[in-house]
Short mmCIF file of C-alpha atoms in Angstrom, two decimals:
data_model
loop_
_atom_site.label_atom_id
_atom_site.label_comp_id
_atom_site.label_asym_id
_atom_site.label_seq_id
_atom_site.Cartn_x
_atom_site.Cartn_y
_atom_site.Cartn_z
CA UNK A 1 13.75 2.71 -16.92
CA UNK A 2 12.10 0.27 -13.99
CA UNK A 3 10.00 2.66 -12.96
CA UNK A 4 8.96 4.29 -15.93
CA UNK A 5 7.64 0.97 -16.79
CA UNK A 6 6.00 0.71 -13.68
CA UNK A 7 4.34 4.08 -14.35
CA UNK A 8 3.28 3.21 -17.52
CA UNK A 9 1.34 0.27 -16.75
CA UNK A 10 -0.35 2.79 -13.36
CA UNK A 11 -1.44 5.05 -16.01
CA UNK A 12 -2.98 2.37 -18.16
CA UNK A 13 -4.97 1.61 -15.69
CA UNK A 14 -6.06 4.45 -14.57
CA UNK A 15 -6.62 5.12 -17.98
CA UNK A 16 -8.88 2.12 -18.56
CA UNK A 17 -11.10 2.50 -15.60
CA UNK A 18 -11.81 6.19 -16.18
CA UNK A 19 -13.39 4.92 -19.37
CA UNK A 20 -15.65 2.18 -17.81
CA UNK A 21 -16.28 3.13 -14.47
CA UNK A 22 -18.33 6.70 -14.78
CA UNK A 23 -19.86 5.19 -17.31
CA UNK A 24 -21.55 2.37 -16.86
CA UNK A 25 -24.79 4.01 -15.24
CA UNK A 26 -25.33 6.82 -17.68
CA UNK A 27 -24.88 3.93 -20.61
CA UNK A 28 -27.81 1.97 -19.02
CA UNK A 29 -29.83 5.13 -18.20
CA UNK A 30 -29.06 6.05 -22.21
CA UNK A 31 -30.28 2.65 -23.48
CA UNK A 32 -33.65 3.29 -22.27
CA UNK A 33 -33.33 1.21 -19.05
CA UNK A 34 -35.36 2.07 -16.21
CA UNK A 35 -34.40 2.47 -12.52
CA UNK A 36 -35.22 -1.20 -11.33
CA UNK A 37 -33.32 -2.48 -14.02
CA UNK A 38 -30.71 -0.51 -13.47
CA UNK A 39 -30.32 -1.01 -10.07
CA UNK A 40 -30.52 -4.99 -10.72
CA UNK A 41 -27.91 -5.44 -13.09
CA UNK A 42 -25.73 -2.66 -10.88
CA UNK A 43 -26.39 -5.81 -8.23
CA UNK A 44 -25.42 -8.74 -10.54
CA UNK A 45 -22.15 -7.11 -11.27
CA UNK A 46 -21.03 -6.00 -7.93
CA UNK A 47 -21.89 -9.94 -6.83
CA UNK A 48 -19.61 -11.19 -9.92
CA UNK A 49 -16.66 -8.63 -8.30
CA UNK A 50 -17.10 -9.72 -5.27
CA UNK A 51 -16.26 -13.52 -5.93
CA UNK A 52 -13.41 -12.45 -8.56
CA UNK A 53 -11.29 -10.71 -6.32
CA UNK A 54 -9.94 -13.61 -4.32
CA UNK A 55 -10.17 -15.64 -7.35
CA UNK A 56 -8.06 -13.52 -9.34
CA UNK A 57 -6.07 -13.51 -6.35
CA UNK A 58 -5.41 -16.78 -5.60
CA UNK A 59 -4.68 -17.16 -9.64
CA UNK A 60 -2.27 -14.56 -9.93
CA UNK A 61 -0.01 -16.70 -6.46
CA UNK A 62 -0.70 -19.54 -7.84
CA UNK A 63 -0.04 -21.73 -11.21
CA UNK A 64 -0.67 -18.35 -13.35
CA UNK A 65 1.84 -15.48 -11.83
CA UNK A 66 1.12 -12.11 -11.98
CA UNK A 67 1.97 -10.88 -15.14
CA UNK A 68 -0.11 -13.46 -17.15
CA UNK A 69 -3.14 -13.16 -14.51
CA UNK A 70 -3.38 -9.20 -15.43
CA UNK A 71 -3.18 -10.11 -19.27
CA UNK A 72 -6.13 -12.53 -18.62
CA UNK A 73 -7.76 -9.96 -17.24
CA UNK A 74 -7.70 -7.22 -19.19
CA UNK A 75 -8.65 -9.70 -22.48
CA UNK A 76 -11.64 -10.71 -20.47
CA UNK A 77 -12.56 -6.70 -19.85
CA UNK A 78 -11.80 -5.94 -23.15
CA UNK A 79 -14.53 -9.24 -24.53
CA UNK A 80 -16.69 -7.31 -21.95
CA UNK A 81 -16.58 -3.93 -23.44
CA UNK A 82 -17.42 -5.81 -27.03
CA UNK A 83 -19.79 -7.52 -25.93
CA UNK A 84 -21.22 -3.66 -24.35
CA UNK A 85 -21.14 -2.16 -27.89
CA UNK A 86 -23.05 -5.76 -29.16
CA UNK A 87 -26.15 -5.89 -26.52
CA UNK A 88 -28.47 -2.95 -27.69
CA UNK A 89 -30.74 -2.55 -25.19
CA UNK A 90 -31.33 -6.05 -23.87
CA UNK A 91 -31.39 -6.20 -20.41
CA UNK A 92 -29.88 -9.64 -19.97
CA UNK A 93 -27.28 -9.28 -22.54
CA UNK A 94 -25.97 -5.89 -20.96
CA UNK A 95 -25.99 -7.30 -17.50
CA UNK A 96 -24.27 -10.27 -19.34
CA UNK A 97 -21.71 -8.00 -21.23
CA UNK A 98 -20.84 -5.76 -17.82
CA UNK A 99 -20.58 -8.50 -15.09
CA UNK A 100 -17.73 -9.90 -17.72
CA UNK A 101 -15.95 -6.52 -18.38
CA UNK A 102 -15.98 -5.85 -14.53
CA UNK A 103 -14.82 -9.32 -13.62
CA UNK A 104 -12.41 -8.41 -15.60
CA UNK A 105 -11.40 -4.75 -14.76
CA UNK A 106 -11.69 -4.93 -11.03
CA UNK A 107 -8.66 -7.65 -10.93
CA UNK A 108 -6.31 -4.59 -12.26
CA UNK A 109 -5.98 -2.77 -8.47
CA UNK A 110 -4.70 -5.23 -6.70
CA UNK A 111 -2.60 -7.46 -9.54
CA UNK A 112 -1.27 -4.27 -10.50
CA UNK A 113 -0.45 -2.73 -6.91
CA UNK A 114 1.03 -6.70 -5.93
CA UNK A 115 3.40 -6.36 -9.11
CA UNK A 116 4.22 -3.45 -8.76
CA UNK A 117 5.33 -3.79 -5.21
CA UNK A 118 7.27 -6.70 -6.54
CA UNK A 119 9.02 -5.06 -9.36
CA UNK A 120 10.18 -1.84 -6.67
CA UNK A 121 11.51 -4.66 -4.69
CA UNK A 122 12.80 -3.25 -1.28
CA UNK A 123 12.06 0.37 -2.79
CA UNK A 124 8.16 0.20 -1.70
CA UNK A 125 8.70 3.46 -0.49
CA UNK A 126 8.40 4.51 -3.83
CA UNK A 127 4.99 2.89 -4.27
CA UNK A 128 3.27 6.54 -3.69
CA UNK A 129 5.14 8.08 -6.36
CA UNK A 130 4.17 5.45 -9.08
CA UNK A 131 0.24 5.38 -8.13
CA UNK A 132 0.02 8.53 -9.02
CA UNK A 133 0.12 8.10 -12.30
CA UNK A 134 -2.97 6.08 -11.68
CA UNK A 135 -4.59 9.10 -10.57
CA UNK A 136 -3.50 11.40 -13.18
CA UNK A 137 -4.54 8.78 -16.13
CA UNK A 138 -8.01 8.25 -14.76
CA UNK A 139 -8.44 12.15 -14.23
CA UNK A 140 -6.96 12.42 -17.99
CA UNK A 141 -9.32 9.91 -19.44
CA UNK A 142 -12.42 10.73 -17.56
CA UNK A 143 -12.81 14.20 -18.47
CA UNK A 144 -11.85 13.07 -21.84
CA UNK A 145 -14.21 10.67 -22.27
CA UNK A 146 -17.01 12.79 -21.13
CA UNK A 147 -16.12 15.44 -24.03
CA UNK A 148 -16.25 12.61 -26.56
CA UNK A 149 -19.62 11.43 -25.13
CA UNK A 150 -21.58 14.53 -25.38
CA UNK A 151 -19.66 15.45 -29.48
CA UNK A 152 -19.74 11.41 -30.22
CA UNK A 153 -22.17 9.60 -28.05
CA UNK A 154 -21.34 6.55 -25.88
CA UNK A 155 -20.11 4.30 -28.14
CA UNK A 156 -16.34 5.86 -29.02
CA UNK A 157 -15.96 5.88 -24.92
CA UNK A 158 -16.63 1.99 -24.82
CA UNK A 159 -14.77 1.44 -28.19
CA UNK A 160 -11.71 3.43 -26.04
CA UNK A 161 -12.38 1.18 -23.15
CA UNK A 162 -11.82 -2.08 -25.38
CA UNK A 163 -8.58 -0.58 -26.62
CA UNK A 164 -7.17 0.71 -23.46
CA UNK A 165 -7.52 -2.79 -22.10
CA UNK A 166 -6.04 -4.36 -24.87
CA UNK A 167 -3.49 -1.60 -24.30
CA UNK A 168 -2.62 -2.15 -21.04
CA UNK A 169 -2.06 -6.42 -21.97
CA UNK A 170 0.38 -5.45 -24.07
CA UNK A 171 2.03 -3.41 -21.64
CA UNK A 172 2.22 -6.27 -19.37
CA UNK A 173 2.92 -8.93 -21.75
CA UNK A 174 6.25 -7.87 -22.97
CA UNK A 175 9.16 -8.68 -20.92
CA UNK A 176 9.34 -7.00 -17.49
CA UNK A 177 12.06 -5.69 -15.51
CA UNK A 178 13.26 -7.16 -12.25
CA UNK A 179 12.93 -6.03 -8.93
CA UNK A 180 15.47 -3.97 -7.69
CA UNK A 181 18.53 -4.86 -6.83
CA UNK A 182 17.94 -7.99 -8.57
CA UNK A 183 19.35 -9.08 -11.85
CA UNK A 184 16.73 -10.57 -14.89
CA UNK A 185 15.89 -14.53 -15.16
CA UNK A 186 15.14 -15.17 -18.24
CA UNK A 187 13.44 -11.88 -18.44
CA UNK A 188 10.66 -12.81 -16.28
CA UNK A 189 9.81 -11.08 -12.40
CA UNK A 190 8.39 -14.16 -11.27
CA UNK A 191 8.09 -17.71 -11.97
CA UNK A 192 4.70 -19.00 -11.58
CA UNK A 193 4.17 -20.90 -9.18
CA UNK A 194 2.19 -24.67 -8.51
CA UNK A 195 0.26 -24.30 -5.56
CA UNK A 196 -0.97 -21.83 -2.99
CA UNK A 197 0.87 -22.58 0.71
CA UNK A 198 -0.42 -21.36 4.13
CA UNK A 199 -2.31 -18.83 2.75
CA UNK A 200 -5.29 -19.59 5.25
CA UNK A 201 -3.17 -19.16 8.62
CA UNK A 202 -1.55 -15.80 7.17
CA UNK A 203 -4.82 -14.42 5.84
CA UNK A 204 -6.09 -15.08 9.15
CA UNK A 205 -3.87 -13.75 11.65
CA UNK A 206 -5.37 -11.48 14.57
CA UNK A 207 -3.17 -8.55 12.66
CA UNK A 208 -4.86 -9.18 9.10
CA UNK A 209 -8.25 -10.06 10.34
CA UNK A 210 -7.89 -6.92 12.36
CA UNK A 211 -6.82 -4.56 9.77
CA UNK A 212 -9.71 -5.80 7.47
CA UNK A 213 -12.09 -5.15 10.55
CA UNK A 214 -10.38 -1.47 10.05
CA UNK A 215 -10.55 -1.23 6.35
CA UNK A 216 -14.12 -2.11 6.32
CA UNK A 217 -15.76 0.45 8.43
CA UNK A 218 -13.64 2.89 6.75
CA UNK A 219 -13.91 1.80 3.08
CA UNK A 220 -17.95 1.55 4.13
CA UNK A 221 -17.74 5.72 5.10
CA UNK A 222 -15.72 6.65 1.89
CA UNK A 223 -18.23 4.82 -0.46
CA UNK A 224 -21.02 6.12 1.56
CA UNK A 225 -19.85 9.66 1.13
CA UNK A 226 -18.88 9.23 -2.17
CA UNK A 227 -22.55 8.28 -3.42
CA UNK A 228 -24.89 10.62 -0.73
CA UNK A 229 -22.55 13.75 -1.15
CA UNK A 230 -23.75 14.29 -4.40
CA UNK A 231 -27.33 13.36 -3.28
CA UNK A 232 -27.16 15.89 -0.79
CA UNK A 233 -25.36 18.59 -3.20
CA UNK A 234 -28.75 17.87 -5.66
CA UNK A 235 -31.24 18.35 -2.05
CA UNK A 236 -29.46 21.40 -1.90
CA UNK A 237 -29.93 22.68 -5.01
CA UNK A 238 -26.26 22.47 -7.20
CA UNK A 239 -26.81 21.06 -10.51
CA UNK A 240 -24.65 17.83 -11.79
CA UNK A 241 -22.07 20.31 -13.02
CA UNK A 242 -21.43 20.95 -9.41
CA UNK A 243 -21.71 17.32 -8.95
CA UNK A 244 -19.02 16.42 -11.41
CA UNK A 245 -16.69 18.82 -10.08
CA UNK A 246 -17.37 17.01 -6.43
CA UNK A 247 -16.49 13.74 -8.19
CA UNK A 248 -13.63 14.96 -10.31
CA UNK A 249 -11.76 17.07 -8.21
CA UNK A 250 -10.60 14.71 -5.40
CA UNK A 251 -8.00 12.88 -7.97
CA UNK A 252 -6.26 15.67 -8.81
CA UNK A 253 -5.62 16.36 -5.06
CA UNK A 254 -4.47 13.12 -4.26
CA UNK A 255 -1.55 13.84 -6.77
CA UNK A 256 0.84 15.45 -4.66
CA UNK A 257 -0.12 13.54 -1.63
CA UNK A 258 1.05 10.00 -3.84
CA UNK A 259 3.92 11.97 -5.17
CA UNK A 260 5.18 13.02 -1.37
CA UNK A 261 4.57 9.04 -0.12
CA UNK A 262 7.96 8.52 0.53
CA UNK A 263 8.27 11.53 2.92
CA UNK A 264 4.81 11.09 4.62
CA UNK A 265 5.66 7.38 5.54
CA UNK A 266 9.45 7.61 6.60
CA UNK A 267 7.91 11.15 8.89
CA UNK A 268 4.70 9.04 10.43
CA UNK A 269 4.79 5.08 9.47
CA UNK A 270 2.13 3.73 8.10
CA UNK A 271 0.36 3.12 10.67
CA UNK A 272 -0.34 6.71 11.33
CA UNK A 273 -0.85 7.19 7.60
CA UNK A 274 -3.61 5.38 7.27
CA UNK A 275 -5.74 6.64 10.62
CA UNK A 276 -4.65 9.67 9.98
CA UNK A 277 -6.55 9.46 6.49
CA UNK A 278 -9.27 7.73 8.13
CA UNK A 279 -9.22 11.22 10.72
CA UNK A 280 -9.31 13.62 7.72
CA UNK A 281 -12.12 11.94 6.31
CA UNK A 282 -14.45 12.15 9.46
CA UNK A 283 -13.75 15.42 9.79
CA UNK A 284 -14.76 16.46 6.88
CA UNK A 285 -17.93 14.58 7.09
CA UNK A 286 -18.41 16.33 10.25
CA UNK A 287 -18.12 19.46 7.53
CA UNK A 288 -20.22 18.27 5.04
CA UNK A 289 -23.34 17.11 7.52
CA UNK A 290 -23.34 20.78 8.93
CA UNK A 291 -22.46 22.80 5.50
CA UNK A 292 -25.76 25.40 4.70
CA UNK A 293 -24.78 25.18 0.82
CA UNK A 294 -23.92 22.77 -2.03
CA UNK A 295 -21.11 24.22 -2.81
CA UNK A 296 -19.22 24.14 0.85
CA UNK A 297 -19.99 20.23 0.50
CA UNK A 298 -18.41 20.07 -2.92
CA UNK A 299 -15.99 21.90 -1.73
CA UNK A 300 -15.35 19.25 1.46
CA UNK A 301 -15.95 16.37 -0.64
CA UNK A 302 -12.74 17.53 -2.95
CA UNK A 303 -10.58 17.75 0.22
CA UNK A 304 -11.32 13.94 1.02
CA UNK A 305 -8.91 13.07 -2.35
CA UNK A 306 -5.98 13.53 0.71
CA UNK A 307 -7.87 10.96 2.78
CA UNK A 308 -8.31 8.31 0.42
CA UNK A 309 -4.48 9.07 -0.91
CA UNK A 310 -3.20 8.26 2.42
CA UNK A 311 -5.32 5.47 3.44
CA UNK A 312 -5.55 3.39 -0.12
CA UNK A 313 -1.32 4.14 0.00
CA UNK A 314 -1.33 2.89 3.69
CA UNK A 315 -3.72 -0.30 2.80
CA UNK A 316 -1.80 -1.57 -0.13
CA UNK A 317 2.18 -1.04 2.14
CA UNK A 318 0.32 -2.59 5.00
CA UNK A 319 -0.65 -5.66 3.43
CA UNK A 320 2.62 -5.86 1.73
CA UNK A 321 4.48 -6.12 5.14
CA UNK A 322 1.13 -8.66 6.62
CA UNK A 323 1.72 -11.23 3.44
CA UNK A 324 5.12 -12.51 2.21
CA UNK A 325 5.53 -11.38 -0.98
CA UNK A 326 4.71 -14.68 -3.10
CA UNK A 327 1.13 -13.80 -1.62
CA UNK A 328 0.99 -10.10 -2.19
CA UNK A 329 -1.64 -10.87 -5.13
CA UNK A 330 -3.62 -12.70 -2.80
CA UNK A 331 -3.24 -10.55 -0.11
CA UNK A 332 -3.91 -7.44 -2.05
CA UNK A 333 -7.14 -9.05 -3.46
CA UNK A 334 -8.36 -10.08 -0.21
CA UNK A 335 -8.25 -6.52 0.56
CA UNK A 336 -9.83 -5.58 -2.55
CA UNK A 337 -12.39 -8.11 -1.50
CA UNK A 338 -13.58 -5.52 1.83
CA UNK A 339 -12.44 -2.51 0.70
CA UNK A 340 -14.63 -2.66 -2.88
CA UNK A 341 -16.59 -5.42 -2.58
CA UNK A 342 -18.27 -6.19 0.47
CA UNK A 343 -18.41 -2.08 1.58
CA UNK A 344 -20.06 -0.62 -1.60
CA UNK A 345 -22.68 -3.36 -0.97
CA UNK A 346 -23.11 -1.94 2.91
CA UNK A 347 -22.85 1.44 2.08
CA UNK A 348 -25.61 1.39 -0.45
CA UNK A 349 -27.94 -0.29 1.64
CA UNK A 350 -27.73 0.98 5.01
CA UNK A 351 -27.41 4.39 3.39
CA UNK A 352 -30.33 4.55 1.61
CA UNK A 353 -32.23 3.58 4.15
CA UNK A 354 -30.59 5.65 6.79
CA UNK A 355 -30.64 8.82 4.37
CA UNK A 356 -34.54 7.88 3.59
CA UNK A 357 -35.57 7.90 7.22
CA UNK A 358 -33.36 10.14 9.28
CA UNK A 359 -32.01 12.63 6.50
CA UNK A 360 -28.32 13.32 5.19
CA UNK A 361 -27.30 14.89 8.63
CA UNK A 362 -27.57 11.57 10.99
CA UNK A 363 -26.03 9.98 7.54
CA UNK A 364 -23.29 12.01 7.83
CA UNK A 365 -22.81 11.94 11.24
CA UNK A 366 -22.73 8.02 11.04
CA UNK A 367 -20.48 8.01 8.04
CA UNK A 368 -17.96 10.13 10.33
CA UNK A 369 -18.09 7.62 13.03
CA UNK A 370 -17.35 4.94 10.49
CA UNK A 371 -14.20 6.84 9.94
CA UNK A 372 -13.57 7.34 13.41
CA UNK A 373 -13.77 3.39 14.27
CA UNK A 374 -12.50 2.17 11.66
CA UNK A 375 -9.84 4.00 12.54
CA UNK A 376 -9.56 3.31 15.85
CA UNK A 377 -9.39 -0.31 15.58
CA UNK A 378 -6.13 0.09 12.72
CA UNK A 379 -4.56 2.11 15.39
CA UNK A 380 -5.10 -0.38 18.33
CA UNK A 381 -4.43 -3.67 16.20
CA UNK A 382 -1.08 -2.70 14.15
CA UNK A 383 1.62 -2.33 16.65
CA UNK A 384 4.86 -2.17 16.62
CA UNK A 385 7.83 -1.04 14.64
CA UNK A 386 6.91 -2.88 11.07
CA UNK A 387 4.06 0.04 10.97
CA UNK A 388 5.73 3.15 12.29
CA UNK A 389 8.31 5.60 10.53
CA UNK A 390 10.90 2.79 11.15
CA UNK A 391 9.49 0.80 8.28
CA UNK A 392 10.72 3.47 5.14
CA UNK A 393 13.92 4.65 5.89
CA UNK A 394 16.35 1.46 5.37
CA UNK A 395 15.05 1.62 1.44
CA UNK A 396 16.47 4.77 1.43
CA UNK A 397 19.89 2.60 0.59
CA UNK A 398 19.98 1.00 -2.85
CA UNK A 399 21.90 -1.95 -4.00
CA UNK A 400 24.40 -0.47 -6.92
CA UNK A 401 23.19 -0.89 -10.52
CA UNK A 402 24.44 -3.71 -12.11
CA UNK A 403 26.39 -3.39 -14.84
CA UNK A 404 24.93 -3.73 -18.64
#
């Protein structure tokens, strides 16, 4: 029953961003915007992210809690999505209407992840097997939504998008389980709570600061590939059907690999999890920088879903054992904060400009060694037995149920 719940609410969200995320772009490009514009109010947003994540963050620890926090949020996506059906073509209302339903959307990741590493309790080694559901509802609506696009036009999709968030409040508005091995107070996981405490020295410990250092080089590669993959599958002559099968394709591999998690981190720890994603990846952009045809690199670029499976799993458990877990919100969202806000920023700068000047093969090649350090500085700065295959196995005992 606990984890269905918890598996629910995944695949809500997954749900919910597969029918905003795709689609903001093509909407703009649809209204009649042109590239500049585009590319502004693609800026705007991304700024308004950037800021939210902590401040969802530090909401969600604080006076708020975690379940009320996400219900905030997806209200404020779902006025965003309106307020996207409402703005015609205006330039300033749509950059208006998406800054709010991102502000909104991008708190979901790591509210949802923090809760639902609350709710599993000590059972975190289960956190693989209920984020795939995120996977499998964004692959579900995605494809979905792009049917009901080209029969329907864009509007149904946003209409969907609206509802899906409103969905996914009510989800996390009714009463939620407890952890395990816990029993229900007044039918509430957490209290909320009045103030923030020694956040700053936690946030800032040489272990933290170094894993971020980690996550960022590494989150900077797998945005990087993710946008100038499908650049370099159009230089090469595949058409965007080959494209959306290069996009599409990498969440349904990263099912099984969330569905083994609790195997793959009692076997290697987490620490190895996550460089060992960050290994795959380089390879394969090693691959992709030397591959004659489009589709070998849409072919590579589907094999990095078992990358990013193992190092987003690995990022979210390894800040769960940094921050004590009335901070995992905070914690979560301060990874949030590097790992989707500050690299897509990087990544579309410096790789423009490096793909402009030098071609997708010294991209590539950089993109690899972004993997490659990034990697090497997780493995050098988390020591010890917290992040090796010592850290799974004791949840492999659970408390007994209690009695109804």
């Amino acid at each position: 029953m606990r984890h269905g719940r918890i598996s629910l609410i995944q695949a809500a969200y997954g749900v919910a961003m597969g029918l905003l995320m795709p689609f903001t772009l093509p909407l703009l490009a649809e209204r009649g915007l042109s590239a500049a514009q585009i590319g502004l109010i693609r800026g705007v947003t991304g700024v308004a992210a950037l800021v939210a994540y902590p401040a969802w963050g530090a909401v969600a620890d604080g006076w708020l809690g975690r379940p009320r926090t996400i219900v905030l949020s997806s209200l404020t996506a779902a006025l965003g999505g309106a307020w996207i059906l409402l703005a015609g073509d205006d330039p300033v209302a749509l950059t208006a209407a998406m800054s709010v339903a991102v502000v909104g959307a991008m708190a979901w990741g790591p509210l949802i992840d923090a809760l639902t590493l609350e709710l599993l309790g000590d059972g975190s080694a289960d956190y693989g097997r209920i984020r795939v559901w995120t996977s499998v509802g964004w692959a579900a609506s995605t494809f979905a939504a792009g049917l009901i696009w080209a029969a329907f036009g864009p509007a149904p999709v946003f209409v969907a998008f609206v509802a899906g968030s409103l969905a996914l409040a009510g989800l996390v508005l009714l009463p939620l389980p407890p952890p395990d091995g816990q029993v229900a107070s007044e039918g509430q996981v957490e209290r909320p709570r009045p103030a923030l405490r020694a956040w700053l020295p936690l946030l800032t410990t040489p272990l933290m600061l170094g894993f971020l250092a980690g996550l960022l080089l590494t989150a900077i590669g797998e945005h990087a590939s993710a946008r100038y993959v499908s650049l370099r599958i159009l230089d090469q002559g595949g058409g965007i059907v080959l494209v959306g099968v290069a996009a599409a394709l990498p969440a349904l591999v990263e099912v099984p690999v969330f569905a083994s998690s609790r195997q793959l981190a009692a076997r290697f720890g987490l620490r190895l999890l996550f460089v060992g994603g960050a290994v795959v990846a380089a390879v394969l952009m090693g691959l992709v920088a030397v591959a004659p045809e489009p589709w070998m690199a849409a072919g590579l670029r589907t094999l990095e879903g078992t990358s990013y499976a193992l190092r987003y799993m690995a990022m979210v458990l390894i800040v769960g054992v940094l921050m004590p877990r009335h901070l995992h919100a905070l914690g979560q969202s301060v990874a949030w904060f590097v790992y989707a806000g500050i690299a897509p920023i990087a990544a579309d700068v410096a790789g423009g400009l490096i793909y402009e000047a030098f071609g997708a093969e010294a991209l590539f090649v950089l993109i690899m060694a972004a993997f490659f350090g990034g990697g090497g500085v997780v493995w050098l700065v988390l020591r010890g037995p917290r992040f090796g295959p010592q850290r799974v196995p004791p949840t492999e005992v659970r408390p007994p149920a209690t009695p109804v």
